[in-house]
């Protein structure tokens, strides 16, 4: 028994060729995408107008805490201990405008001393803290 896998020559095709239809649809889709205007999303924000500054202090008070290479803590040039530092910090925070605290440890100071002073500053609740004299660490 032989199976006949012959082709049906002469019979009309019963399937439609969809390749040209797909090509036309893709071209139409691309043309449709190109013609759609680009949507720009804008968020409108009411920005504040320039206003003259309101009575800002011209030269605010600054306190400087420095630590020399021997580990001596100074407050505005006078030597103090950690207990006195804590008292000075509490007094400065009671002022109507908190003064800026400038912190300047020497590059040769032991880290333990610097860490103790920074811990006292944090415990006191100082919010305006600046590190000054950082250029000395450029040659480390």
PDB file of N, CA and C in Angstrom, residues 21-119:
ATOM      1  N   UNK A  21      -1.452  41.825   3.066  1.00  0.00           N
ATOM      2  CA  UNK A  21      -2.358  42.487   4.000  1.00  0.00           C
ATOM      3  C   UNK A  21      -1.602  42.937   5.251  1.00  0.00           C
ATOM      4  N   UNK A  22      -0.731  42.080   5.759  1.00  0.00           N
ATOM      5  CA  UNK A  22       0.065  42.437   6.940  1.00  0.00           C
ATOM      6  C   UNK A  22       1.001  43.595   6.614  1.00  0.00           C
ATOM      7  N   UNK A  23       1.620  43.582   5.436  1.00  0.00           N
ATOM      8  CA  UNK A  23       2.517  44.673   5.038  1.00  0.00           C
ATOM      9  C   UNK A  23       1.774  46.002   4.988  1.00  0.00           C
ATOM     10  N   UNK A  24       0.596  46.007   4.408  1.00  0.00           N
ATOM     11  CA  UNK A  24      -0.200  47.237   4.321  1.00  0.00           C
ATOM     12  C   UNK A  24      -0.597  47.716   5.709  1.00  0.00           C
ATOM     13  N   UNK A  25      -0.976  46.804   6.582  1.00  0.00           N
ATOM     14  CA  UNK A  25      -1.374  47.182   7.944  1.00  0.00           C
ATOM     15  C   UNK A  25      -0.194  47.784   8.718  1.00  0.00           C
ATOM     16  N   UNK A  26       1.001  47.221   8.567  1.00  0.00           N
ATOM     17  CA  UNK A  26       2.180  47.767   9.245  1.00  0.00           C
ATOM     18  C   UNK A  26       2.512  49.165   8.736  1.00  0.00           C
ATOM     19  N   UNK A  27       2.409  49.374   7.428  1.00  0.00           N
ATOM     20  CA  UNK A  27       2.664  50.711   6.872  1.00  0.00           C
ATOM     21  C   UNK A  27       1.649  51.705   7.412  1.00  0.00           C
ATOM     22  N   UNK A  28       0.381  51.322   7.477  1.00  0.00           N
ATOM     23  CA  UNK A  28      -0.647  52.214   8.019  1.00  0.00           C
ATOM     24  C   UNK A  28      -0.401  52.506   9.502  1.00  0.00           C
ATOM     25  N   UNK A  29       0.016  51.496  10.249  1.00  0.00           N
ATOM     26  CA  UNK A  29       0.308  51.691  11.667  1.00  0.00           C
ATOM     27  C   UNK A  29       1.469  52.665  11.864  1.00  0.00           C
ATOM     28  N   UNK A  30       2.519  52.516  11.084  1.00  0.00           N
ATOM     29  CA  UNK A  30       3.665  53.429  11.190  1.00  0.00           C
ATOM     30  C   UNK A  30       3.254  54.841  10.815  1.00  0.00           C
ATOM     31  N   UNK A  31       2.461  55.003   9.765  1.00  0.00           N
ATOM     32  CA  UNK A  31       2.008  56.346   9.376  1.00  0.00           C
ATOM     33  C   UNK A  31       1.133  56.952  10.464  1.00  0.00           C
ATOM     34  N   UNK A  32       0.294  56.149  11.083  1.00  0.00           N
ATOM     35  CA  UNK A  32      -0.568  56.634  12.158  1.00  0.00           C
ATOM     36  C   UNK A  32       0.268  57.076  13.362  1.00  0.00           C
ATOM     37  N   UNK A  33       1.278  56.307  13.716  1.00  0.00           N
ATOM     38  CA  UNK A  33       2.140  56.664  14.853  1.00  0.00           C
ATOM     39  C   UNK A  33       2.904  57.953  14.573  1.00  0.00           C
ATOM     40  N   UNK A  34       3.370  58.126  13.355  1.00  0.00           N
ATOM     41  CA  UNK A  34       4.131  59.330  13.003  1.00  0.00           C
ATOM     42  C   UNK A  34       3.255  60.573  13.050  1.00  0.00           C
ATOM     43  N   UNK A  35       2.004  60.452  12.652  1.00  0.00           N
ATOM     44  CA  UNK A  35       1.138  61.632  12.583  1.00  0.00           C
ATOM     45  C   UNK A  35       0.560  62.040  13.934  1.00  0.00           C
ATOM     46  N   UNK A  36       0.674  61.193  14.959  1.00  0.00           N
ATOM     47  CA  UNK A  36       0.152  61.559  16.282  1.00  0.00           C
ATOM     48  C   UNK A  36       1.045  62.648  16.875  1.00  0.00           C
ATOM     49  N   UNK A  37       0.474  63.736  17.350  1.00  0.00           N
ATOM     50  CA  UNK A  37       1.312  64.783  17.947  1.00  0.00           C
ATOM     51  C   UNK A  37       1.915  64.298  19.268  1.00  0.00           C
ATOM     52  N   UNK A  38       3.112  64.767  19.536  1.00  0.00           N
ATOM     53  CA  UNK A  38       3.805  64.376  20.765  1.00  0.00           C
ATOM     54  C   UNK A  38       3.147  65.072  21.944  1.00  0.00           C
ATOM     55  N   UNK A  39       2.791  64.283  22.934  1.00  0.00           N
ATOM     56  CA  UNK A  39       2.165  64.833  24.136  1.00  0.00           C
ATOM     57  C   UNK A  39       3.258  65.307  25.089  1.00  0.00           C
ATOM     58  N   UNK A  40       3.189  66.540  25.482  1.00  0.00           N
ATOM     59  CA  UNK A  40       4.126  67.047  26.480  1.00  0.00           C
ATOM     60  C   UNK A  40       3.364  67.251  27.776  1.00  0.00           C
ATOM     61  N   UNK A  41       3.907  66.705  28.825  1.00  0.00           N
ATOM     62  CA  UNK A  41       3.271  66.826  30.131  1.00  0.00           C
ATOM     63  C   UNK A  41       3.913  67.992  30.865  1.00  0.00           C
ATOM     64  N   UNK A  42       3.124  68.931  31.259  1.00  0.00           N
ATOM     65  CA  UNK A  42       3.626  70.095  31.978  1.00  0.00           C
ATOM     66  C   UNK A  42       2.926  70.184  33.321  1.00  0.00           C
ATOM     67  N   UNK A  43       3.718  70.439  34.324  1.00  0.00           N
ATOM     68  CA  UNK A  43       3.174  70.636  35.663  1.00  0.00           C
ATOM     69  C   UNK A  43       3.320  72.113  35.984  1.00  0.00           C
ATOM     70  N   UNK A  44       2.216  72.762  36.221  1.00  0.00           N
ATOM     71  CA  UNK A  44       2.257  74.190  36.507  1.00  0.00           C
ATOM     72  C   UNK A  44       2.459  74.393  37.997  1.00  0.00           C
ATOM     73  N   UNK A  45       3.482  75.171  38.329  1.00  0.00           N
ATOM     74  CA  UNK A  45       3.822  75.450  39.722  1.00  0.00           C
ATOM     75  C   UNK A  45       3.833  76.955  39.911  1.00  0.00           C
ATOM     76  N   UNK A  46       3.187  77.400  40.948  1.00  0.00           N
ATOM     77  CA  UNK A  46       3.230  78.817  41.284  1.00  0.00           C
ATOM     78  C   UNK A  46       4.487  79.075  42.096  1.00  0.00           C
ATOM     79  N   UNK A  47       5.471  79.689  41.449  1.00  0.00           N
ATOM     80  CA  UNK A  47       6.730  79.976  42.125  1.00  0.00           C
ATOM     81  C   UNK A  47       6.620  81.279  42.897  1.00  0.00           C
ATOM     82  N   UNK A  48       7.313  81.381  44.013  1.00  0.00           N
ATOM     83  CA  UNK A  48       7.264  82.635  44.770  1.00  0.00           C
ATOM     84  C   UNK A  48       7.981  83.746  44.014  1.00  0.00           C
ATOM     85  N   UNK A  49       7.476  84.939  44.182  1.00  0.00           N
ATOM     86  CA  UNK A  49       8.078  86.100  43.547  1.00  0.00           C
ATOM     87  C   UNK A  49       9.257  86.584  44.384  1.00  0.00           C
ATOM     88  N   UNK A  50      10.174  87.258  43.727  1.00  0.00           N
ATOM     89  CA  UNK A  50      11.318  87.808  44.457  1.00  0.00           C
ATOM     90  C   UNK A  50      10.833  88.841  45.456  1.00  0.00           C
ATOM     91  N   UNK A  51      11.221  88.647  46.688  1.00  0.00           N
ATOM     92  CA  UNK A  51      10.847  89.580  47.746  1.00  0.00           C
ATOM     93  C   UNK A  51      12.126  90.056  48.429  1.00  0.00           C
ATOM     94  N   UNK A  52      12.116  91.264  48.923  1.00  0.00           N
ATOM     95  CA  UNK A  52      13.317  91.732  49.620  1.00  0.00           C
ATOM     96  C   UNK A  52      13.552  90.899  50.876  1.00  0.00           C
ATOM     97  N   UNK A  53      14.809  90.682  51.247  1.00  0.00           N
ATOM     98  CA  UNK A  53      15.094  89.888  52.441  1.00  0.00           C
ATOM     99  C   UNK A  53      14.520  90.545  53.690  1.00  0.00           C
ATOM    100  N   UNK A  54      14.055  89.715  54.591  1.00  0.00           N
ATOM    101  CA  UNK A  54      13.408  90.226  55.795  1.00  0.00           C
ATOM    102  C   UNK A  54      14.360  90.192  56.978  1.00  0.00           C
ATOM    103  N   UNK A  55      14.925  91.288  57.298  1.00  0.00           N
ATOM    104  CA  UNK A  55      15.747  91.503  58.494  1.00  0.00           C
ATOM    105  C   UNK A  55      16.642  90.319  58.853  1.00  0.00           C
ATOM    106  N   UNK A  56      17.453  89.885  57.917  1.00  0.00           N
ATOM    107  CA  UNK A  56      18.393  88.823  58.231  1.00  0.00           C
ATOM    108  C   UNK A  56      19.633  89.438  58.860  1.00  0.00           C
ATOM    109  N   UNK A  57      20.178  88.794  59.868  1.00  0.00           N
ATOM    110  CA  UNK A  57      21.370  89.359  60.496  1.00  0.00           C
ATOM    111  C   UNK A  57      22.531  89.372  59.509  1.00  0.00           C
ATOM    112  N   UNK A  58      23.203  90.502  59.442  1.00  0.00           N
ATOM    113  CA  UNK A  58      24.295  90.660  58.488  1.00  0.00           C
ATOM    114  C   UNK A  58      25.506  89.835  58.914  1.00  0.00           C
ATOM    115  N   UNK A  59      25.861  89.895  60.185  1.00  0.00           N
ATOM    116  CA  UNK A  59      27.006  89.145  60.682  1.00  0.00           C
ATOM    117  C   UNK A  59      26.555  88.263  61.839  1.00  0.00           C
ATOM    118  N   UNK A  60      26.108  87.053  61.545  1.00  0.00           N
ATOM    119  CA  UNK A  60      25.622  86.203  62.630  1.00  0.00           C
ATOM    120  C   UNK A  60      26.769  85.790  63.552  1.00  0.00           C
ATOM    121  N   UNK A  61      26.393  85.447  64.762  1.00  0.00           N
ATOM    122  CA  UNK A  61      27.374  85.037  65.754  1.00  0.00           C
ATOM    123  C   UNK A  61      27.907  83.658  65.370  1.00  0.00           C
ATOM    124  N   UNK A  62      29.228  83.510  65.481  1.00  0.00           N
ATOM    125  CA  UNK A  62      29.857  82.232  65.182  1.00  0.00           C
ATOM    126  C   UNK A  62      30.732  81.846  66.363  1.00  0.00           C
ATOM    127  N   UNK A  63      30.623  80.618  66.762  1.00  0.00           N
ATOM    128  CA  UNK A  63      31.495  80.081  67.796  1.00  0.00           C
ATOM    129  C   UNK A  63      32.410  79.057  67.153  1.00  0.00           C
ATOM    130  N   UNK A  64      33.652  79.021  67.615  1.00  0.00           N
ATOM    131  CA  UNK A  64      34.623  78.116  67.023  1.00  0.00           C
ATOM    132  C   UNK A  64      35.162  77.169  68.084  1.00  0.00           C
ATOM    133  N   UNK A  65      35.015  75.886  67.829  1.00  0.00           N
ATOM    134  CA  UNK A  65      35.589  74.849  68.679  1.00  0.00           C
ATOM    135  C   UNK A  65      36.758  74.259  67.909  1.00  0.00           C
ATOM    136  N   UNK A  66      37.938  74.339  68.506  1.00  0.00           N
ATOM    137  CA  UNK A  66      39.141  73.812  67.863  1.00  0.00           C
ATOM    138  C   UNK A  66      39.809  72.814  68.792  1.00  0.00           C
ATOM    139  N   UNK A  67      40.497  71.871  68.196  1.00  0.00           N
ATOM    140  CA  UNK A  67      41.268  70.891  68.957  1.00  0.00           C
ATOM    141  C   UNK A  67      42.675  70.895  68.380  1.00  0.00           C
ATOM    142  N   UNK A  68      43.679  71.147  69.226  1.00  0.00           N
ATOM    143  CA  UNK A  68      45.053  71.164  68.726  1.00  0.00           C
ATOM    144  C   UNK A  68      45.625  69.749  68.711  1.00  0.00           C
ATOM    145  N   UNK A  69      46.874  69.632  68.271  1.00  0.00           N
ATOM    146  CA  UNK A  69      47.480  68.305  68.119  1.00  0.00           C
ATOM    147  C   UNK A  69      47.667  67.589  69.453  1.00  0.00           C
ATOM    148  N   UNK A  70      47.722  68.338  70.568  1.00  0.00           N
ATOM    149  CA  UNK A  70      47.867  67.719  71.887  1.00  0.00           C
ATOM    150  C   UNK A  70      46.522  67.264  72.448  1.00  0.00           C
ATOM    151  N   UNK A  71      45.416  67.603  71.791  1.00  0.00           N
ATOM    152  CA  UNK A  71      44.097  67.198  72.254  1.00  0.00           C
ATOM    153  C   UNK A  71      43.425  68.226  73.135  1.00  0.00           C
ATOM    154  N   UNK A  72      43.963  69.457  73.187  1.00  0.00           N
ATOM    155  CA  UNK A  72      43.371  70.525  73.998  1.00  0.00           C
ATOM    156  C   UNK A  72      42.203  71.138  73.227  1.00  0.00           C
ATOM    157  N   UNK A  73      41.038  71.185  73.855  1.00  0.00           N
ATOM    158  CA  UNK A  73      39.827  71.732  73.243  1.00  0.00           C
ATOM    159  C   UNK A  73      39.764  73.220  73.561  1.00  0.00           C
ATOM    160  N   UNK A  74      39.507  74.039  72.544  1.00  0.00           N
ATOM    161  CA  UNK A  74      39.372  75.487  72.766  1.00  0.00           C
ATOM    162  C   UNK A  74      38.025  75.954  72.250  1.00  0.00           C
ATOM    163  N   UNK A  75      37.432  76.915  72.966  1.00  0.00           N
ATOM    164  CA  UNK A  75      36.175  77.561  72.583  1.00  0.00           C
ATOM    165  C   UNK A  75      36.506  79.018  72.325  1.00  0.00           C
ATOM    166  N   UNK A  76      36.443  79.444  71.081  1.00  0.00           N
ATOM    167  CA  UNK A  76      36.781  80.815  70.677  1.00  0.00           C
ATOM    168  C   UNK A  76      38.146  81.227  71.219  1.00  0.00           C
ATOM    169  N   UNK A  77      39.096  80.299  71.220  1.00  0.00           N
ATOM    170  CA  UNK A  77      40.468  80.612  71.611  1.00  0.00           C
ATOM    171  C   UNK A  77      40.826  80.305  73.047  1.00  0.00           C
ATOM    172  N   UNK A  78      39.874  80.032  73.917  1.00  0.00           N
ATOM    173  CA  UNK A  78      40.202  79.745  75.319  1.00  0.00           C
ATOM    174  C   UNK A  78      40.029  78.247  75.586  1.00  0.00           C
ATOM    175  N   UNK A  79      41.001  77.666  76.311  1.00  0.00           N
ATOM    176  CA  UNK A  79      41.002  76.229  76.578  1.00  0.00           C
ATOM    177  C   UNK A  79      39.865  75.856  77.529  1.00  0.00           C
ATOM    178  N   UNK A  80      39.166  74.752  77.207  1.00  0.00           N
ATOM    179  CA  UNK A  80      38.051  74.275  78.030  1.00  0.00           C
ATOM    180  C   UNK A  80      38.113  72.752  78.104  1.00  0.00           C
ATOM    181  N   UNK A  81      37.299  72.170  78.978  1.00  0.00           N
ATOM    182  CA  UNK A  81      37.160  70.716  79.034  1.00  0.00           C
ATOM    183  C   UNK A  81      35.791  70.332  78.466  1.00  0.00           C
ATOM    184  N   UNK A  82      35.483  69.034  78.440  1.00  0.00           N
ATOM    185  CA  UNK A  82      34.226  68.573  77.843  1.00  0.00           C
ATOM    186  C   UNK A  82      32.999  69.056  78.609  1.00  0.00           C
ATOM    187  N   UNK A  83      33.092  69.142  79.929  1.00  0.00           N
ATOM    188  CA  UNK A  83      31.957  69.616  80.724  1.00  0.00           C
ATOM    189  C   UNK A  83      31.648  71.082  80.415  1.00  0.00           C
ATOM    190  N   UNK A  84      32.690  71.891  80.315  1.00  0.00           N
ATOM    191  CA  UNK A  84      32.498  73.307  79.976  1.00  0.00           C
ATOM    192  C   UNK A  84      31.959  73.444  78.553  1.00  0.00           C
ATOM    193  N   UNK A  85      32.436  72.591  77.643  1.00  0.00           N
ATOM    194  CA  UNK A  85      31.928  72.609  76.269  1.00  0.00           C
ATOM    195  C   UNK A  85      30.431  72.342  76.262  1.00  0.00           C
ATOM    196  N   UNK A  86      29.994  71.357  77.038  1.00  0.00           N
ATOM    197  CA  UNK A  86      28.569  71.034  77.116  1.00  0.00           C
ATOM    198  C   UNK A  86      27.768  72.238  77.608  1.00  0.00           C
ATOM    199  N   UNK A  87      28.275  72.948  78.614  1.00  0.00           N
ATOM    200  CA  UNK A  87      27.580  74.129  79.153  1.00  0.00           C
ATOM    201  C   UNK A  87      27.526  75.251  78.118  1.00  0.00           C
ATOM    202  N   UNK A  88      28.638  75.490  77.417  1.00  0.00           N
ATOM    203  CA  UNK A  88      28.659  76.541  76.392  1.00  0.00           C
ATOM    204  C   UNK A  88      27.673  76.217  75.259  1.00  0.00           C
ATOM    205  N   UNK A  89      27.615  74.952  74.875  1.00  0.00           N
ATOM    206  CA  UNK A  89      26.693  74.567  73.802  1.00  0.00           C
ATOM    207  C   UNK A  89      25.246  74.774  74.228  1.00  0.00           C
ATOM    208  N   UNK A  90      24.914  74.421  75.459  1.00  0.00           N
ATOM    209  CA  UNK A  90      23.550  74.614  75.950  1.00  0.00           C
ATOM    210  C   UNK A  90      23.198  76.095  76.021  1.00  0.00           C
ATOM    211  N   UNK A  91      24.151  76.935  76.443  1.00  0.00           N
ATOM    212  CA  UNK A  91      23.897  78.380  76.497  1.00  0.00           C
ATOM    213  C   UNK A  91      23.700  78.953  75.096  1.00  0.00           C
ATOM    214  N   UNK A  92      24.485  78.497  74.144  1.00  0.00           N
ATOM    215  CA  UNK A  92      24.355  79.039  72.784  1.00  0.00           C
ATOM    216  C   UNK A  92      23.038  78.614  72.137  1.00  0.00           C
ATOM    217  N   UNK A  93      22.515  77.447  72.521  1.00  0.00           N
ATOM    218  CA  UNK A  93      21.239  76.999  71.953  1.00  0.00           C
ATOM    219  C   UNK A  93      20.051  77.739  72.555  1.00  0.00           C
ATOM    220  N   UNK A  94      20.240  78.385  73.678  1.00  0.00           N
ATOM    221  CA  UNK A  94      19.150  79.155  74.292  1.00  0.00           C
ATOM    222  C   UNK A  94      18.973  80.525  73.637  1.00  0.00           C
ATOM    223  N   UNK A  95      19.923  80.950  72.828  1.00  0.00           N
ATOM    224  CA  UNK A  95      19.822  82.252  72.162  1.00  0.00           C
ATOM    225  C   UNK A  95      18.663  82.231  71.163  1.00  0.00           C
ATOM    226  N   UNK A  96      18.079  83.415  70.861  1.00  0.00           N
ATOM    227  CA  UNK A  96      16.955  83.452  69.907  1.00  0.00           C
ATOM    228  C   UNK A  96      17.331  82.901  68.529  1.00  0.00           C
ATOM    229  N   UNK A  97      18.543  83.219  68.081  1.00  0.00           N
ATOM    230  CA  UNK A  97      19.032  82.691  66.806  1.00  0.00           C
ATOM    231  C   UNK A  97      20.239  81.816  67.127  1.00  0.00           C
ATOM    232  N   UNK A  98      20.139  80.554  66.740  1.00  0.00           N
ATOM    233  CA  UNK A  98      21.245  79.641  67.046  1.00  0.00           C
ATOM    234  C   UNK A  98      22.496  80.055  66.280  1.00  0.00           C
ATOM    235  N   UNK A  99      23.607  80.279  66.967  1.00  0.00           N
ATOM    236  CA  UNK A  99      24.836  80.653  66.265  1.00  0.00           C
ATOM    237  C   UNK A  99      25.448  79.445  65.547  1.00  0.00           C
ATOM    238  N   UNK A 100      26.182  79.754  64.506  1.00  0.00           N
ATOM    239  CA  UNK A 100      26.870  78.696  63.772  1.00  0.00           C
ATOM    240  C   UNK A 100      28.050  78.209  64.604  1.00  0.00           C
ATOM    241  N   UNK A 101      28.230  76.910  64.651  1.00  0.00           N
ATOM    242  CA  UNK A 101      29.348  76.324  65.379  1.00  0.00           C
ATOM    243  C   UNK A 101      30.356  75.820  64.362  1.00  0.00           C
ATOM    244  N   UNK A 102      31.553  76.398  64.399  1.00  0.00           N
ATOM    245  CA  UNK A 102      32.617  75.984  63.494  1.00  0.00           C
ATOM    246  C   UNK A 102      33.534  75.019  64.238  1.00  0.00           C
ATOM    247  N   UNK A 103      33.776  73.877  63.646  1.00  0.00           N
ATOM    248  CA  UNK A 103      34.576  72.830  64.281  1.00  0.00           C
ATOM    249  C   UNK A 103      35.851  72.645  63.483  1.00  0.00           C
ATOM    250  N   UNK A 104      37.013  72.779  64.168  1.00  0.00           N
ATOM    251  CA  UNK A 104      38.293  72.684  63.479  1.00  0.00           C
ATOM    252  C   UNK A 104      39.260  71.809  64.274  1.00  0.00           C
ATOM    253  N   UNK A 105      39.271  70.515  63.994  1.00  0.00           N
ATOM    254  CA  UNK A 105      40.267  69.663  64.640  1.00  0.00           C
ATOM    255  C   UNK A 105      41.577  69.702  63.866  1.00  0.00           C
ATOM    256  N   UNK A 106      42.675  69.574  64.584  1.00  0.00           N
ATOM    257  CA  UNK A 106      43.986  69.522  63.954  1.00  0.00           C
ATOM    258  C   UNK A 106      44.140  68.172  63.267  1.00  0.00           C
ATOM    259  N   UNK A 107      44.926  68.141  62.211  1.00  0.00           N
ATOM    260  CA  UNK A 107      45.108  66.893  61.466  1.00  0.00           C
ATOM    261  C   UNK A 107      45.826  65.834  62.298  1.00  0.00           C
ATOM    262  N   UNK A 108      46.610  66.243  63.294  1.00  0.00           N
ATOM    263  CA  UNK A 108      47.370  65.296  64.112  1.00  0.00           C
ATOM    264  C   UNK A 108      46.643  64.896  65.395  1.00  0.00           C
ATOM    265  N   UNK A 109      45.432  65.395  65.608  1.00  0.00           N
ATOM    266  CA  UNK A 109      44.669  65.090  66.818  1.00  0.00           C
ATOM    267  C   UNK A 109      44.217  63.635  66.801  1.00  0.00           C
ATOM    268  N   UNK A 110      44.221  63.008  67.973  1.00  0.00           N
ATOM    269  CA  UNK A 110      43.729  61.632  68.074  1.00  0.00           C
ATOM    270  C   UNK A 110      42.233  61.617  67.766  1.00  0.00           C
ATOM    271  N   UNK A 111      41.804  60.574  67.077  1.00  0.00           N
ATOM    272  CA  UNK A 111      40.408  60.471  66.668  1.00  0.00           C
ATOM    273  C   UNK A 111      39.476  60.354  67.865  1.00  0.00           C
ATOM    274  N   UNK A 112      39.947  59.753  68.947  1.00  0.00           N
ATOM    275  CA  UNK A 112      39.104  59.573  70.137  1.00  0.00           C
ATOM    276  C   UNK A 112      38.653  60.926  70.672  1.00  0.00           C
ATOM    277  N   UNK A 113      39.571  61.885  70.707  1.00  0.00           N
ATOM    278  CA  UNK A 113      39.230  63.221  71.209  1.00  0.00           C
ATOM    279  C   UNK A 113      38.219  63.898  70.291  1.00  0.00           C
ATOM    280  N   UNK A 114      38.452  63.808  68.997  1.00  0.00           N
ATOM    281  CA  UNK A 114      37.531  64.411  68.026  1.00  0.00           C
ATOM    282  C   UNK A 114      36.155  63.760  68.145  1.00  0.00           C
ATOM    283  N   UNK A 115      36.129  62.451  68.308  1.00  0.00           N
ATOM    284  CA  UNK A 115      34.864  61.731  68.433  1.00  0.00           C
ATOM    285  C   UNK A 115      34.109  62.145  69.693  1.00  0.00           C
ATOM    286  N   UNK A 116      34.812  62.345  70.801  1.00  0.00           N
ATOM    287  CA  UNK A 116      34.155  62.772  72.042  1.00  0.00           C
ATOM    288  C   UNK A 116      33.527  64.152  71.883  1.00  0.00           C
ATOM    289  N   UNK A 117      34.251  65.057  71.229  1.00  0.00           N
ATOM    290  CA  UNK A 117      33.725  66.412  71.032  1.00  0.00           C
ATOM    291  C   UNK A 117      32.513  66.376  70.101  1.00  0.00           C
ATOM    292  N   UNK A 118      32.596  65.605  69.018  1.00  0.00           N
ATOM    293  CA  UNK A 118      31.452  65.503  68.105  1.00  0.00           C
ATOM    294  C   UNK A 118      30.247  64.873  68.796  1.00  0.00           C
ATOM    295  N   UNK A 119      30.481  63.926  69.688  1.00  0.00           N
ATOM    296  CA  UNK A 119      29.375  63.321  70.431  1.00  0.00           C
ATOM    297  C   UNK A 119      28.712  64.352  71.340  1.00  0.00           C
TER     298      UNK A 119
END
